[in-house]
CSV table of C-alpha atoms in Angstrom, one decimal:
chain,number,residue,atom,x,y,z
M,1,LYS,CA,92.3,18.8,-8.8
M,2,ASN,CA,88.6,19.4,-9.7
M,3,PRO,CA,88.4,20.7,-13.3
M,4,GLU,CA,84.7,20.5,-13.4
M,5,LYS,CA,84.3,22.6,-10.3
M,6,THR,CA,86.8,25.2,-11.7
M,7,GLN,CA,84.9,25.5,-14.8
M,8,ARG,CA,81.5,26.0,-12.9
M,9,ASP,CA,83.1,28.8,-10.8
M,10,ILE,CA,84.5,30.4,-13.9
M,11,PHE,CA,81.4,30.5,-15.5
M,12,GLY,CA,79.5,31.7,-12.5
M,13,ILE,CA,81.8,34.6,-11.9
M,14,TRP,CA,81.7,35.6,-15.6
M,15,ASN,CA,77.7,35.5,-15.5
M,16,LYS,CA,77.6,37.6,-12.3
M,17,LEU,CA,80.0,40.2,-13.9
M,18,SER,CA,77.8,40.0,-17.1
M,19,GLU,CA,74.8,40.9,-15.0
M,20,GLY,CA,76.4,43.5,-12.6
M,21,VAL,CA,79.0,45.3,-14.7
M,22,PRO,CA,77.4,47.4,-17.7
M,23,ALA,CA,80.6,47.5,-19.7
M,24,TRP,CA,81.2,43.6,-19.5
M,25,PRO,CA,80.0,41.6,-22.6
M,26,SER,CA,76.4,40.5,-22.3
M,27,VAL,CA,77.0,36.9,-23.2
M,28,ARG,CA,75.9,34.3,-20.6
M,29,LEU,CA,78.1,31.1,-20.4
M,30,VAL,CA,76.2,27.9,-20.2
M,31,LEU,CA,77.7,24.7,-19.0
M,32,PRO,CA,77.8,21.7,-21.4
M,33,SER,CA,75.0,19.2,-20.6
M,34,LYS,CA,76.3,16.0,-19.0
M,35,ARG,CA,73.2,14.2,-20.2
M,36,ASN,CA,73.6,11.3,-22.4
M,37,SER,CA,71.5,12.4,-25.4
M,38,TYR,CA,69.9,9.6,-27.5
M,39,THR,CA,67.7,11.6,-29.7
M,40,ILE,CA,68.6,11.7,-33.4
M,41,PRO,CA,68.5,15.1,-35.2
M,42,LEU,CA,65.6,15.6,-37.5
M,43,GLU,CA,67.9,16.2,-40.4
M,44,ASN,CA,69.5,12.7,-40.2
M,45,PHE,CA,66.2,11.2,-41.3
M,46,PRO,CA,65.1,10.7,-44.9
M,47,GLN,CA,63.8,13.7,-46.6
M,48,SER,CA,60.4,12.1,-47.2
M,49,PHE,CA,60.1,11.7,-43.2
M,50,ARG,CA,61.1,15.4,-42.7
M,51,ASP,CA,58.5,16.4,-45.3
M,52,ASP,CA,55.9,14.7,-43.5
M,53,VAL,CA,56.8,16.2,-40.3
M,54,ALA,CA,56.8,19.7,-41.8
M,55,ALA,CA,53.3,19.1,-43.2
M,56,LEU,CA,52.2,18.0,-39.8
M,57,VAL,CA,53.6,21.2,-38.1
M,58,ASN,CA,51.7,23.3,-40.8
M,59,HIS,CA,48.5,21.2,-39.8
M,60,TRP,CA,49.0,21.8,-36.2
M,61,SER,CA,49.7,25.5,-36.6
M,62,GLY,CA,46.5,26.0,-38.5
M,63,LYS,CA,48.1,27.8,-41.5
M,64,ASP,CA,45.7,26.3,-44.0
M,65,ILE,CA,42.3,27.8,-42.8
M,66,LEU,CA,40.7,25.5,-45.4
M,67,ASP,CA,42.1,22.4,-43.9
M,68,GLU,CA,39.0,20.7,-42.7
M,69,THR,CA,41.0,18.1,-40.6
M,70,ALA,CA,43.1,20.9,-38.8
M,71,PRO,CA,42.5,21.3,-35.0
M,72,MET,CA,39.6,23.5,-34.1
M,73,LYS,CA,42.3,25.7,-32.3
M,74,PRO,CA,45.7,26.0,-33.7
M,75,LEU,CA,48.4,24.6,-31.2
M,76,LYS,CA,50.6,27.1,-29.6
M,77,PRO,CA,54.3,27.2,-30.6
M,78,ARG,CA,55.5,25.9,-27.3
M,79,THR,CA,53.1,22.8,-27.8
M,80,ILE,CA,54.3,22.2,-31.2
M,81,LYS,CA,58.0,22.3,-30.0
M,82,SER,CA,57.2,19.8,-27.4
M,83,ARG,CA,55.5,17.4,-29.8
M,84,LEU,CA,58.3,17.8,-32.4
M,85,TYR,CA,60.7,16.5,-29.6
M,86,ARG,CA,58.4,13.7,-28.8
M,87,LEU,CA,58.3,12.7,-32.5
M,88,ARG,CA,62.1,12.6,-32.5
M,89,GLN,CA,62.0,10.6,-29.3
M,90,ILE,CA,59.9,7.9,-30.9
M,91,ALA,CA,61.7,7.8,-34.2
M,92,SER,CA,65.0,7.7,-32.4
M,93,ALA,CA,63.8,4.6,-30.1
M,94,LEU,CA,63.1,2.9,-33.3
M,95,VAL,CA,66.5,3.4,-34.7
M,96,ILE,CA,68.2,2.3,-31.5
M,97,GLN,CA,66.0,-0.7,-31.3
M,98,GLY,CA,67.3,-1.7,-34.7
M,99,MET,CA,65.1,-0.4,-37.4
M,100,PRO,CA,67.2,1.1,-40.3
M,101,ILE,CA,66.8,4.8,-40.5
M,102,ASP,CA,66.2,4.8,-44.0
M,103,GLU,CA,63.0,2.8,-43.4
M,104,ILE,CA,61.4,5.7,-41.4
M,105,THR,CA,60.1,7.5,-44.5
M,106,SER,CA,56.8,8.8,-42.9
M,107,LEU,CA,55.0,9.2,-39.9
M,108,SER,CA,53.1,5.9,-40.6
M,109,ALA,CA,56.2,4.2,-39.8
M,110,PHE,CA,55.8,4.3,-36.1
M,111,THR,CA,52.0,4.3,-35.9
M,112,GLN,CA,52.1,0.5,-36.8
M,113,VAL,CA,51.4,-1.5,-33.7
M,114,GLU,CA,54.6,-3.4,-33.5
M,115,ALA,CA,56.6,-0.3,-34.2
M,116,ALA,CA,54.9,1.5,-31.6
M,117,LYS,CA,55.4,-1.3,-29.1
M,118,THR,CA,59.0,-1.2,-29.9
M,119,ALA,CA,59.4,2.4,-29.3
M,120,LEU,CA,57.5,2.3,-25.9
M,121,ARG,CA,59.6,-0.7,-24.7
M,122,PHE,CA,62.6,1.3,-25.1
M,123,TYR,CA,61.4,4.0,-22.7
M,124,LEU,CA,60.0,1.5,-20.4
M,125,LYS,CA,63.2,-0.2,-20.0
M,126,ARG,CA,64.8,3.3,-19.4
M,127,ALA,CA,62.1,3.6,-16.5
M,128,ASN,CA,63.0,0.3,-15.0
M,129,ASP,CA,59.8,-1.2,-16.6
M,130,GLN,CA,57.7,1.2,-14.7
M,131,THR,CA,54.9,3.1,-16.4
M,132,THR,CA,55.4,6.8,-16.4
M,133,SER,CA,53.8,9.9,-17.7
M,134,GLN,CA,56.5,10.2,-20.3
M,135,VAL,CA,55.7,6.8,-21.7
M,136,HIS,CA,52.0,7.3,-21.7
M,137,GLY,CA,52.4,10.7,-23.4
M,138,LEU,CA,54.4,9.1,-26.3
M,139,ALA,CA,51.7,6.3,-26.6
M,140,ILE,CA,49.0,9.0,-26.6
M,141,LEU,CA,51.0,11.0,-29.4
M,142,ILE,CA,51.2,7.7,-31.5
M,143,LYS,CA,47.5,7.2,-31.2
M,144,THR,CA,46.6,10.8,-32.1
M,145,LEU,CA,48.7,10.7,-35.1
M,146,ALA,CA,47.3,7.3,-36.2
M,147,LYS,CA,43.8,8.7,-36.0
M,148,HIS,CA,44.1,12.2,-37.2
M,149,TRP,CA,47.1,12.2,-39.5
M,150,VAL,CA,47.6,8.7,-40.9
M,151,CYS,CA,43.9,7.8,-40.7
M,152,VAL,CA,44.1,4.2,-39.8
M,153,ASP,CA,41.0,2.1,-39.5
M,154,GLU,CA,39.0,1.3,-36.4
M,155,GLU,CA,40.6,-2.0,-35.6
M,156,HIS,CA,44.2,-0.8,-35.8
M,157,LEU,CA,43.3,2.4,-33.7
M,158,GLU,CA,41.7,0.1,-31.0
M,159,LYS,CA,45.0,-1.9,-30.6
M,160,LEU,CA,46.8,1.5,-30.1
M,161,LYS,CA,44.2,2.6,-27.5
M,162,GLU,CA,45.0,-0.7,-25.6
M,163,LEU,CA,48.7,0.2,-25.6
M,164,CYS,CA,47.8,3.7,-24.2
M,165,SER,CA,45.7,2.1,-21.4
M,166,ARG,CA,48.6,-0.6,-20.8
M,167,VAL,CA,51.2,2.2,-20.2
M,168,ASP,CA,48.9,4.6,-18.4
M,169,PRO,CA,50.4,5.0,-14.9
M,170,LYS,CA,47.0,5.8,-13.7
M,171,PHE,CA,48.5,8.6,-11.6
M,172,LYS,CA,46.2,11.6,-10.8
M,173,GLY,CA,47.0,14.7,-8.7
M,174,LEU,CA,50.3,15.8,-7.3
M,175,THR,CA,53.6,14.1,-7.8
M,176,GLU,CA,55.5,12.6,-5.0
M,177,LYS,CA,58.1,15.1,-5.5
M,178,ASN,CA,55.7,18.0,-5.3
M,179,LYS,CA,54.1,16.5,-2.1
M,180,LEU,CA,57.5,16.3,-0.5
M,181,ARG,CA,58.3,20.0,-1.5
M,182,LEU,CA,54.8,21.0,-0.1
M,183,ARG,CA,55.6,19.5,3.2
M,184,GLN,CA,58.2,22.3,3.7
M,185,PHE,CA,55.1,24.5,4.3
M,186,ASP,CA,53.6,22.5,7.0
M,187,ASP,CA,56.2,24.3,9.0
M,188,PRO,CA,54.8,27.9,9.9
M,189,ARG,CA,58.5,29.4,9.9
M,190,ASN,CA,58.8,28.3,6.2
M,191,VAL,CA,55.6,29.8,5.4
M,192,ARG,CA,56.6,33.1,7.0
M,193,LEU,CA,60.1,32.9,5.2
M,194,LEU,CA,58.4,32.7,1.8
M,195,LEU,CA,55.6,35.1,2.3
M,196,ASN,CA,57.9,37.8,3.6
M,197,PHE,CA,60.7,37.1,1.0
M,198,PRO,CA,59.6,39.8,-1.6
M,199,GLN,CA,59.4,42.7,0.8
M,200,GLN,CA,62.7,41.7,2.7
M,201,GLN,CA,64.5,41.4,-0.7
M,202,VAL,CA,63.5,44.8,-2.0
M,203,VAL,CA,64.2,46.5,1.5
M,204,ARG,CA,67.9,44.7,1.4
M,205,ILE,CA,68.5,46.1,-2.1
M,206,GLN,CA,67.2,49.5,-1.3
M,207,ARG,CA,69.3,49.8,1.8
M,208,ASP,CA,72.4,49.5,-0.3
M,209,ASP,CA,71.4,50.3,-3.9
M,210,ARG,CA,74.5,51.3,-6.0
M,211,GLY,CA,72.6,51.1,-9.3
M,212,LEU,CA,73.8,47.7,-10.4
M,213,ARG,CA,72.1,45.5,-12.9
M,214,ASN,CA,72.2,42.5,-10.7
M,215,GLN,CA,70.4,44.3,-7.9
M,216,ALA,CA,67.6,45.2,-10.3
M,217,VAL,CA,67.5,41.5,-11.1
M,218,ALA,CA,67.1,40.7,-7.4
M,219,VAL,CA,64.1,43.1,-7.2
M,220,GLN,CA,62.6,41.8,-10.4
M,221,ILE,CA,62.7,38.3,-8.8
M,222,ALA,CA,61.1,39.6,-5.7
M,223,LEU,CA,58.3,41.1,-7.8
M,224,ALA,CA,57.7,37.7,-9.6
M,225,VAL,CA,57.6,36.0,-6.2
M,226,GLU,CA,55.1,38.3,-5.0
M,227,ILE,CA,53.0,38.1,-8.2
M,228,LEU,CA,53.1,34.2,-8.0
M,229,LEU,CA,51.8,34.4,-4.4
M,230,MET,CA,49.0,36.7,-5.0
M,231,ALA,CA,48.2,35.8,-8.8
M,232,PRO,CA,49.5,32.2,-9.1
M,233,MET,CA,49.5,32.0,-12.9
M,234,ARG,CA,51.3,29.6,-15.0
M,235,ALA,CA,55.1,30.3,-15.8
M,236,ALA,CA,54.5,30.9,-19.4
M,237,ASN,CA,52.0,33.7,-18.6
M,238,LEU,CA,54.3,35.1,-15.9
M,239,VAL,CA,57.4,35.7,-18.3
M,240,ASN,CA,55.0,37.1,-20.9
M,241,ILE,CA,53.5,39.9,-18.9
M,242,ASN,CA,53.1,42.9,-21.0
M,243,ILE,CA,53.0,46.1,-19.2
M,244,GLU,CA,50.7,47.7,-21.7
M,245,ARG,CA,48.3,45.0,-22.5
M,246,HIS,CA,48.1,42.9,-19.5
M,247,ILE,CA,48.5,45.4,-16.4
M,248,GLN,CA,45.2,47.4,-16.2
M,249,ARG,CA,44.8,50.4,-13.9
M,250,SER,CA,41.3,52.0,-13.0
M,251,ARG,CA,43.1,55.4,-12.7
M,252,ASN,CA,46.6,56.9,-12.5
M,253,GLY,CA,47.9,57.4,-9.0
M,254,GLN,CA,48.1,55.4,-6.0
M,255,ALA,CA,44.3,55.3,-5.2
M,256,GLY,CA,43.6,53.1,-8.4
M,257,VAL,CA,42.8,49.5,-8.7
M,258,VAL,CA,45.3,47.4,-10.5
M,259,HIS,CA,44.4,44.2,-12.4
M,260,ILE,CA,46.5,41.7,-14.3
M,261,VAL,CA,44.2,40.6,-17.1
M,262,ILE,CA,45.4,37.9,-19.6
M,263,PRO,CA,43.0,36.9,-22.4
M,264,GLY,CA,42.1,33.0,-22.8
M,265,SER,CA,44.0,33.0,-26.1
M,266,GLU,CA,47.2,33.2,-24.2
M,267,VAL,CA,46.3,30.7,-21.3
M,268,LYS,CA,46.6,27.0,-21.5
M,269,ASN,CA,43.0,26.1,-20.9
M,270,GLY,CA,41.6,28.8,-23.1
M,271,ASP,CA,40.1,30.7,-20.1
M,272,ASP,CA,40.7,34.4,-19.3
M,273,LEU,CA,42.7,35.1,-16.1
M,274,GLU,CA,41.9,38.3,-14.1
M,275,TYR,CA,43.7,38.9,-10.9
M,276,GLU,CA,43.1,42.2,-8.7
M,277,LEU,CA,46.4,43.0,-7.2
M,278,PRO,CA,46.5,43.9,-3.2
M,279,GLN,CA,47.9,47.3,-2.5
M,280,GLU,CA,51.2,45.9,-1.2
M,281,THR,CA,51.9,44.2,-4.4
M,282,VAL,CA,51.1,47.3,-6.4
M,283,GLU,CA,53.5,49.3,-4.3
M,284,LEU,CA,56.2,46.8,-5.2
M,285,LEU,CA,55.3,46.8,-8.7
M,286,ASP,CA,55.5,50.6,-8.9
M,287,VAL,CA,58.8,50.7,-7.2
M,288,TYR,CA,60.1,48.1,-9.5
M,289,LEU,CA,58.7,50.0,-12.8
M,290,LYS,CA,60.1,53.3,-11.8
M,291,HIS,CA,63.5,52.4,-10.5
M,292,TYR,CA,64.6,48.9,-11.5
M,293,HIS,CA,62.9,48.1,-14.9
M,294,PRO,CA,64.9,50.8,-16.8
M,295,ARG,CA,68.1,49.2,-15.7
M,296,LEU,CA,67.0,45.8,-17.3
M,297,ALA,CA,65.2,46.9,-20.4
M,298,ASP,CA,66.9,47.5,-23.7
M,299,GLY,CA,65.3,50.8,-24.7
M,300,ASP,CA,61.5,50.9,-24.9
M,301,CYS,CA,60.4,47.5,-23.8
M,302,PRO,CA,57.0,46.5,-23.0
M,303,TRP,CA,57.7,43.3,-21.0
M,304,LEU,CA,57.4,43.3,-17.2
M,305,PHE,CA,60.4,40.9,-17.1
M,306,PRO,CA,62.7,41.7,-20.1
M,307,GLY,CA,65.1,39.5,-21.2
M,308,LYS,CA,68.1,39.9,-23.7
M,309,GLY,CA,67.4,42.1,-26.7
M,310,LYS,CA,63.8,43.0,-27.3
M,311,GLY,CA,62.1,39.9,-25.9
M,312,SER,CA,60.8,38.7,-22.4
M,313,LYS,CA,62.9,36.7,-20.2
M,314,THR,CA,62.8,32.8,-21.0
M,315,ARG,CA,60.7,30.6,-18.5
M,316,GLU,CA,63.9,28.4,-17.9
M,317,LEU,CA,66.3,31.4,-17.0
M,318,PHE,CA,63.9,33.1,-14.9
M,319,GLY,CA,62.7,29.8,-13.3
M,320,ASP,CA,66.5,29.2,-12.3
M,321,GLN,CA,67.0,32.6,-11.0
M,322,ILE,CA,63.9,32.5,-8.8
M,323,SER,CA,64.8,29.0,-7.2
M,324,LYS,CA,68.3,30.1,-6.6
M,325,HIS,CA,67.4,33.5,-5.0
M,326,VAL,CA,64.6,31.9,-2.8
M,327,PHE,CA,66.8,29.0,-1.7
M,328,LYS,CA,69.8,31.4,-0.9
M,329,ALA,CA,67.5,33.6,1.2
M,330,THR,CA,65.2,31.1,3.0
M,331,GLY,CA,66.7,27.6,2.5
M,332,LEU,CA,63.4,26.5,0.7
M,333,SER,CA,63.4,24.3,-2.4
M,334,ILE,CA,60.8,25.6,-5.0
M,335,ASN,CA,60.3,25.9,-8.7
M,336,LEU,CA,58.1,28.3,-10.8
M,337,HIS,CA,55.1,25.8,-11.2
M,338,LEU,CA,55.2,24.9,-7.4
M,339,PHE,CA,53.8,28.4,-6.6
M,340,ARG,CA,50.3,27.3,-7.8
M,341,HIS,CA,50.4,24.3,-5.5
M,342,ILE,CA,51.7,26.4,-2.6
M,343,SER,CA,49.0,29.0,-3.0
M,344,ALA,CA,46.4,26.3,-3.1
M,345,LYS,CA,47.8,24.5,0.1
M,346,LEU,CA,48.1,27.8,2.2
M,347,TYR,CA,44.5,28.6,1.3
M,348,LEU,CA,43.1,25.1,2.1
M,349,ASP,CA,45.3,24.9,5.4
M,350,ASN,CA,43.4,27.9,6.6
M,351,ASN,CA,40.0,27.3,4.7
M,352,PRO,CA,39.5,23.4,4.5
M,353,GLY,CA,37.2,22.5,2.0
M,354,GLY,CA,37.5,26.0,0.1
M,355,TYR,CA,38.0,24.2,-3.2
M,356,GLU,CA,35.6,26.4,-5.2
M,357,VAL,CA,37.8,29.5,-4.4
M,358,VAL,CA,41.0,27.7,-5.4
M,359,ARG,CA,39.5,26.6,-8.6
M,360,ARG,CA,38.5,30.0,-9.5
M,361,HIS,CA,42.0,31.5,-8.4
M,362,LEU,CA,44.0,28.9,-10.2
M,363,GLY,CA,41.8,29.1,-13.4
M,364,HIS,CA,40.7,25.5,-13.3
M,365,ARG,CA,37.8,24.8,-15.5
M,366,SER,CA,36.3,22.2,-13.3
M,367,THR,CA,36.3,21.6,-9.5
M,368,GLU,CA,37.2,18.0,-10.3
M,369,THR,CA,40.7,19.1,-11.5
M,370,THR,CA,41.0,21.0,-8.2
M,371,LEU,CA,40.0,18.1,-6.1
M,372,ARG,CA,42.2,15.7,-8.0
M,373,PHE,CA,45.3,17.8,-7.3
M,374,TYR,CA,44.5,19.2,-3.8
M,375,SER,CA,42.3,17.0,-1.9
M,376,GLY,CA,44.2,16.0,1.1
M,377,THR,CA,46.8,18.7,0.9
M,378,GLU,CA,45.1,20.3,4.1
M,379,GLN,CA,45.5,16.9,5.9
M,380,ALA,CA,48.4,18.1,8.0
M,381,ALA,CA,46.4,21.1,9.1
M,382,ALA,CA,43.3,19.1,9.9
M,383,SER,CA,45.6,16.8,11.9
M,384,ARG,CA,47.1,19.7,13.9
M,385,HIS,CA,43.4,20.9,14.5
M,386,PHE,CA,42.3,17.3,15.5
M,387,ASP,CA,45.3,16.7,18.0
M,388,ALA,CA,44.7,20.4,19.5
M,389,THR,CA,41.1,19.2,20.2
M,390,ILE,CA,42.4,16.0,21.9
M,391,LEU,CA,45.1,17.7,23.9
M,392,GLN,CA,42.6,20.4,25.0
M,393,LEU,CA,40.2,17.6,26.3
M,394,ARG,CA,43.1,15.8,28.1
M,395,HIS,CA,44.1,19.0,29.8
M,396,ALA,CA,40.6,19.7,30.6
M,397,THR,CA,40.1,16.2,32.2
M,398,SER,CA,43.3,16.4,34.1
M,399,SER,CA,42.3,19.8,35.5
M,400,ALA,CA,38.9,18.5,36.6
M,401,GLU,CA,40.5,15.4,38.3
M,402,ARG,CA,42.8,17.8,40.3
M,403,ALA,CA,40.0,20.0,41.3
M,404,GLY,CA,38.0,16.9,42.4
C-alpha cells in the first residue's frame, strides 16, 4: 500500500543489522533523494570552462607557492568543495535561464553584470522573490571571482558590489528556526533532559551490555553530546578529534587534567581551541576508550569517533545519529551546530550579560560576533526574574493589607 514506507523500513532494518551484527555486510543503504536536482554536472560544460575551474581550485588550495595572487591562507578542502558547488549553481542557473551551455567557456561568463543578474534572479524566484543568505552568498562569490580571478575594472566591480548590496538579507544573528529550537530550553525540564542524556545513555547501555556494535555507537553518541555540552566546538572539529594529537593529559591516571587542544590551523576562524574537561566528562571518555571504542575502530585507529575504514566518522552521518538518539530519548529537536547556541543560552540564562565568557568559550574573535548572535537570548530568563519580582511585591502588598 505504501511502497516508500516499505523501502524506508527495509533500509532501516538493514542498517541496524549492519551496525549490530558483526557478520553482517558493512554496507549502509541510503534512500534515494527526492530533491529535484537542477545543478548540471561539471563534466557537461565545455572543456575550457572545466580547465578554468581546475586552475581556480589550484589557486584556492595554494599549490603554487609562487602565485602572488593566491590567498594568504589556502582554503580548506571543505570550503573549496562548497565553492565548487556554488559555481555549478551559478553556471546551471544561466543554462536553465536560456544561455547556451557552449557559451560558458570560462568563469568570466558569469561575472558579467547581466549574466550575474540572470543567475541571481533564478534563485530569487525559487525563494519567492525574497533575499536569502544563499542568494547573497552566490552574489558574493561572483564579485570575489570578478575581483581576484577575472580582474575586472573598478566600474564593473562597483556594479557587482551593488548587486551584493541589493540581495543582502540584512540578517544578523540567529535564524528564526534556531530561535524556535532554543525556546525548548526555556523549559527547565528540557534542560535537565539534555544535560542528563549522556550519563543516562551510558548507564542504560552498561546495564544490559551484550557487546553489540550498536550499543557502542550509543555510548559514542553519549560522549559526543557530553563533549559538545562542555566544549562546544564546531562539528568539523568534533568529528576530527584525534586521540593522540588533540587529547592531552597532564599525567596518567585519574588524578590528571585532560584537555582537548585543537590548533588554529584546523579551526574555522584560525584561532586555537583549548578546553579543560570536567572530571565527569573525563570519566565518560575513559569508559568509552576502554570498553566501546575498540568495537568501533578498524584496527589501530587514532580517531575518537571512527567511521568506516581508517577515517573518522562523517559530519553528516554523526549529526544524523546524534539528532535521532537525542530525540528518541528526550523528544528534543536538535542538530550538531545547535549545541553551540544551547551552551551560550544556558550560560547567559544563568549569567545575564556574561558575553565575554561565552565569546572565549565558543572561540569567537570579537565580542561583537557574540553579541550579534546571543544578545537577547536570555530575555526569557530576564522576564521570569522580572515577573518573580513583581509577584513577590504583589504578595508582600497583599500580606501587608491583611495584616493591617
